[in-house]
Amino acid sequence: MKKLLIAAAAVAALTAGAAHAGDFTYNLDVTSDYVFRGVSQTNAKPAVQGGIDYAKGLFYAGTWASTVDFANGYELDLYAGVRPVVGKTSFDFGVLTYQYGESGVNTTELKAAVSHPLGKGTIGAAYFHNVDYGSTFYYEVNASYPITEKLSVSGAAGEQDLSGIKYSTGNIGLTYAISPTWSLDARYSDTNLPEIALLKTAKPRVSVTLKTTF
């Protein structure tokens, strides 16, 4: 936790001077359970999370951190890429590195994603390829739709392949815009992994997240 706070403070100090240019955005949230691709990263415990994003034209970069229940107790992500738009279709090509303070756990992925308007909502797909383990990848289809001006529904269905060990995962949830900068998300997620003792973190679960962006 101490290293997580130090890293977040360092990034904030480096970017604070340029924030007034309008290219930076910040986010902070607290969640009842940090779920990643259907698996709890906090052993069904709450997590504190936050990040900083920079965008200029097609280019974007950012960092995001969260408490976790393994490795050294924190996750620090760094990412960058480009988001070209062709007609009404948006693309996202980038690289993400996940850092946990242990060399055997740290890893990097390449990302390719696309989204397109569908009525009032959007539909999309994404593919992530792990550069450290060539036969490890994840892909999903996703969609979102506004129910009212403040309430929207979204979900995704994906497949994770861990060097030949495969499982399916999915989630669906509701997001309520409390204000222009605050939102509340309630989400159900599940996998088809067997509910044995070592995989209790992959059982069906509901997580609630309060998030602010500024």
PDB file of C-alpha atoms in Angstrom, residues 59-176:
ATOM      1  CA  PHE A  59      -2.627   9.754 -28.828  1.00  0.00           C
ATOM      2  CA  TYR A  60      -3.404   8.804 -25.238  1.00  0.00           C
ATOM      3  CA  ALA A  61      -1.416   7.592 -22.235  1.00  0.00           C
ATOM      4  CA  GLY A  62      -2.122   7.002 -18.595  1.00  0.00           C
ATOM      5  CA  THR A  63      -1.527   5.214 -15.347  1.00  0.00           C
ATOM      6  CA  TRP A  64      -3.941   3.445 -13.010  1.00  0.00           C
ATOM      7  CA  ALA A  65      -3.449   1.800  -9.616  1.00  0.00           C
ATOM      8  CA  SER A  66      -5.435  -0.448  -7.287  1.00  0.00           C
ATOM      9  CA  THR A  67      -5.004  -2.402  -4.104  1.00  0.00           C
ATOM     10  CA  VAL A  68      -4.994  -6.194  -4.647  1.00  0.00           C
ATOM     11  CA  ASP A  69      -4.812  -9.267  -2.430  1.00  0.00           C
ATOM     12  CA  PHE A  70      -1.642 -10.866  -3.835  1.00  0.00           C
ATOM     13  CA  ALA A  71       1.974 -10.074  -4.748  1.00  0.00           C
ATOM     14  CA  ASN A  72       3.001  -6.917  -2.863  1.00  0.00           C
ATOM     15  CA  GLY A  73      -0.605  -5.809  -2.352  1.00  0.00           C
ATOM     16  CA  TYR A  74      -0.859  -3.318  -5.225  1.00  0.00           C
ATOM     17  CA  GLU A  75      -1.266  -3.146  -8.993  1.00  0.00           C
ATOM     18  CA  LEU A  76       0.168  -0.299 -11.073  1.00  0.00           C
ATOM     19  CA  ASP A  77      -0.779  -0.151 -14.758  1.00  0.00           C
ATOM     20  CA  LEU A  78       0.871   1.985 -17.441  1.00  0.00           C
ATOM     21  CA  TYR A  79      -0.619   2.282 -20.913  1.00  0.00           C
ATOM     22  CA  ALA A  80      -0.456   4.242 -24.170  1.00  0.00           C
ATOM     23  CA  GLY A  81      -1.891   4.080 -27.648  1.00  0.00           C
ATOM     24  CA  VAL A  82      -3.839   5.763 -30.434  1.00  0.00           C
ATOM     25  CA  ARG A  83      -7.604   6.076 -31.009  1.00  0.00           C
ATOM     26  CA  PRO A  84      -8.335   6.713 -34.706  1.00  0.00           C
ATOM     27  CA  VAL A  85     -11.915   7.251 -35.914  1.00  0.00           C
ATOM     28  CA  VAL A  86     -13.197   6.184 -39.334  1.00  0.00           C
ATOM     29  CA  GLY A  87     -16.704   7.467 -39.989  1.00  0.00           C
ATOM     30  CA  LYS A  88     -18.738   6.471 -36.942  1.00  0.00           C
ATOM     31  CA  THR A  89     -16.377   3.646 -35.980  1.00  0.00           C
ATOM     32  CA  SER A  90     -13.771   4.208 -33.256  1.00  0.00           C
ATOM     33  CA  PHE A  91     -10.595   2.145 -32.927  1.00  0.00           C
ATOM     34  CA  ASP A  92      -8.125   1.728 -30.057  1.00  0.00           C
ATOM     35  CA  PHE A  93      -4.612   0.324 -30.565  1.00  0.00           C
ATOM     36  CA  GLY A  94      -2.374   0.314 -27.511  1.00  0.00           C
ATOM     37  CA  VAL A  95      -0.010  -1.385 -25.089  1.00  0.00           C
ATOM     38  CA  LEU A  96      -0.627  -2.013 -21.373  1.00  0.00           C
ATOM     39  CA  THR A  97       1.786  -3.167 -18.694  1.00  0.00           C
ATOM     40  CA  TYR A  98       0.585  -4.533 -15.343  1.00  0.00           C
ATOM     41  CA  GLN A  99       3.081  -4.092 -12.506  1.00  0.00           C
ATOM     42  CA  TYR A 100       2.747  -5.856  -9.136  1.00  0.00           C
ATOM     43  CA  GLY A 101       6.238  -5.423  -7.718  1.00  0.00           C
ATOM     44  CA  GLU A 102       7.234  -9.026  -8.477  1.00  0.00           C
ATOM     45  CA  SER A 103       9.036  -9.978 -11.690  1.00  0.00           C
ATOM     46  CA  GLY A 104       7.195 -13.287 -11.991  1.00  0.00           C
ATOM     47  CA  VAL A 105       3.803 -11.565 -11.930  1.00  0.00           C
ATOM     48  CA  ASN A 106       4.422  -8.403 -13.977  1.00  0.00           C
ATOM     49  CA  THR A 107       3.186  -8.681 -17.551  1.00  0.00           C
ATOM     50  CA  THR A 108       2.400  -6.685 -20.721  1.00  0.00           C
ATOM     51  CA  GLU A 109      -0.386  -6.892 -23.305  1.00  0.00           C
ATOM     52  CA  LEU A 110      -1.074  -5.433 -26.745  1.00  0.00           C
ATOM     53  CA  LYS A 111      -4.622  -4.188 -27.306  1.00  0.00           C
ATOM     54  CA  ALA A 112      -6.841  -3.806 -30.380  1.00  0.00           C
ATOM     55  CA  ALA A 113     -10.432  -2.635 -29.899  1.00  0.00           C
ATOM     56  CA  VAL A 114     -13.302  -1.260 -31.963  1.00  0.00           C
ATOM     57  CA  SER A 115     -16.673   0.294 -31.132  1.00  0.00           C
ATOM     58  CA  HIS A 116     -19.615   1.471 -33.233  1.00  0.00           C
ATOM     59  CA  PRO A 117     -22.911   3.244 -32.452  1.00  0.00           C
ATOM     60  CA  LEU A 118     -25.973   0.986 -32.304  1.00  0.00           C
ATOM     61  CA  GLY A 119     -29.118   3.044 -31.957  1.00  0.00           C
ATOM     62  CA  LYS A 120     -28.655   5.154 -28.829  1.00  0.00           C
ATOM     63  CA  GLY A 121     -25.988   2.756 -27.532  1.00  0.00           C
ATOM     64  CA  THR A 122     -22.713   1.252 -28.697  1.00  0.00           C
ATOM     65  CA  ILE A 123     -21.421  -2.204 -29.550  1.00  0.00           C
ATOM     66  CA  GLY A 124     -17.775  -3.221 -29.651  1.00  0.00           C
ATOM     67  CA  ALA A 125     -15.081  -5.859 -29.446  1.00  0.00           C
ATOM     68  CA  ALA A 126     -11.564  -6.042 -28.024  1.00  0.00           C
ATOM     69  CA  TYR A 127      -8.544  -8.338 -28.261  1.00  0.00           C
ATOM     70  CA  PHE A 128      -5.584  -8.441 -25.833  1.00  0.00           C
ATOM     71  CA  HIS A 129      -2.400 -10.387 -26.641  1.00  0.00           C
ATOM     72  CA  ASN A 130       0.166 -11.070 -23.918  1.00  0.00           C
ATOM     73  CA  VAL A 131       3.721 -10.352 -25.114  1.00  0.00           C
ATOM     74  CA  ASP A 132       5.359 -12.273 -22.250  1.00  0.00           C
ATOM     75  CA  TYR A 133       3.398 -15.469 -22.879  1.00  0.00           C
ATOM     76  CA  GLY A 134       2.721 -15.719 -26.601  1.00  0.00           C
ATOM     77  CA  SER A 135      -0.146 -18.202 -26.287  1.00  0.00           C
ATOM     78  CA  THR A 136      -2.009 -16.128 -23.690  1.00  0.00           C
ATOM     79  CA  PHE A 137      -4.759 -13.838 -24.941  1.00  0.00           C
ATOM     80  CA  TYR A 138      -8.217 -12.481 -24.148  1.00  0.00           C
ATOM     81  CA  TYR A 139     -11.033 -11.329 -26.403  1.00  0.00           C
ATOM     82  CA  GLU A 140     -14.535 -10.027 -25.779  1.00  0.00           C
ATOM     83  CA  VAL A 141     -17.634  -8.447 -27.255  1.00  0.00           C
ATOM     84  CA  ASN A 142     -19.257  -5.613 -25.321  1.00  0.00           C
ATOM     85  CA  ALA A 143     -22.198  -3.248 -25.503  1.00  0.00           C
ATOM     86  CA  SER A 144     -23.816  -0.357 -23.632  1.00  0.00           C
ATOM     87  CA  TYR A 145     -27.194   1.339 -23.865  1.00  0.00           C
ATOM     88  CA  PRO A 146     -28.726   4.357 -22.092  1.00  0.00           C
ATOM     89  CA  ILE A 147     -32.005   3.562 -20.329  1.00  0.00           C
ATOM     90  CA  THR A 148     -32.610   7.118 -19.174  1.00  0.00           C
ATOM     91  CA  GLU A 149     -30.587  10.318 -19.199  1.00  0.00           C
ATOM     92  CA  LYS A 150     -28.697   9.182 -16.089  1.00  0.00           C
ATOM     93  CA  LEU A 151     -29.048   5.388 -16.077  1.00  0.00           C
ATOM     94  CA  SER A 152     -27.318   3.026 -18.520  1.00  0.00           C
ATOM     95  CA  VAL A 153     -26.828  -0.717 -18.860  1.00  0.00           C
ATOM     96  CA  SER A 154     -23.621  -2.332 -20.128  1.00  0.00           C
ATOM     97  CA  GLY A 155     -22.029  -5.755 -20.334  1.00  0.00           C
ATOM     98  CA  ALA A 156     -19.413  -7.953 -21.943  1.00  0.00           C
ATOM     99  CA  ALA A 157     -18.785 -11.601 -22.774  1.00  0.00           C
ATOM    100  CA  GLY A 158     -15.228 -12.826 -23.227  1.00  0.00           C
ATOM    101  CA  GLU A 159     -12.829 -15.747 -23.454  1.00  0.00           C
ATOM    102  CA  GLN A 160      -9.499 -15.937 -21.606  1.00  0.00           C
ATOM    103  CA  ASP A 161      -6.801 -18.331 -22.845  1.00  0.00           C
ATOM    104  CA  LEU A 162      -3.897 -18.785 -20.414  1.00  0.00           C
ATOM    105  CA  SER A 163      -1.452 -20.784 -22.529  1.00  0.00           C
ATOM    106  CA  GLY A 164      -4.068 -23.424 -23.288  1.00  0.00           C
ATOM    107  CA  ILE A 165      -6.099 -23.100 -20.080  1.00  0.00           C
ATOM    108  CA  LYS A 166      -9.337 -21.502 -21.242  1.00  0.00           C
ATOM    109  CA  TYR A 167     -12.363 -20.077 -19.494  1.00  0.00           C
ATOM    110  CA  SER A 168     -15.335 -17.910 -20.411  1.00  0.00           C
ATOM    111  CA  THR A 169     -16.408 -14.841 -18.478  1.00  0.00           C
ATOM    112  CA  GLY A 170     -19.151 -12.262 -18.631  1.00  0.00           C
ATOM    113  CA  ASN A 171     -20.598  -9.309 -16.782  1.00  0.00           C
ATOM    114  CA  ILE A 172     -23.660  -7.076 -16.856  1.00  0.00           C
ATOM    115  CA  GLY A 173     -24.379  -3.993 -14.809  1.00  0.00           C
ATOM    116  CA  LEU A 174     -26.137  -0.692 -14.315  1.00  0.00           C
ATOM    117  CA  THR A 175     -24.379   2.675 -14.064  1.00  0.00           C
ATOM    118  CA  TYR A 176     -26.105   5.712 -12.574  1.00  0.00           C
TER     119      TYR A 176
END
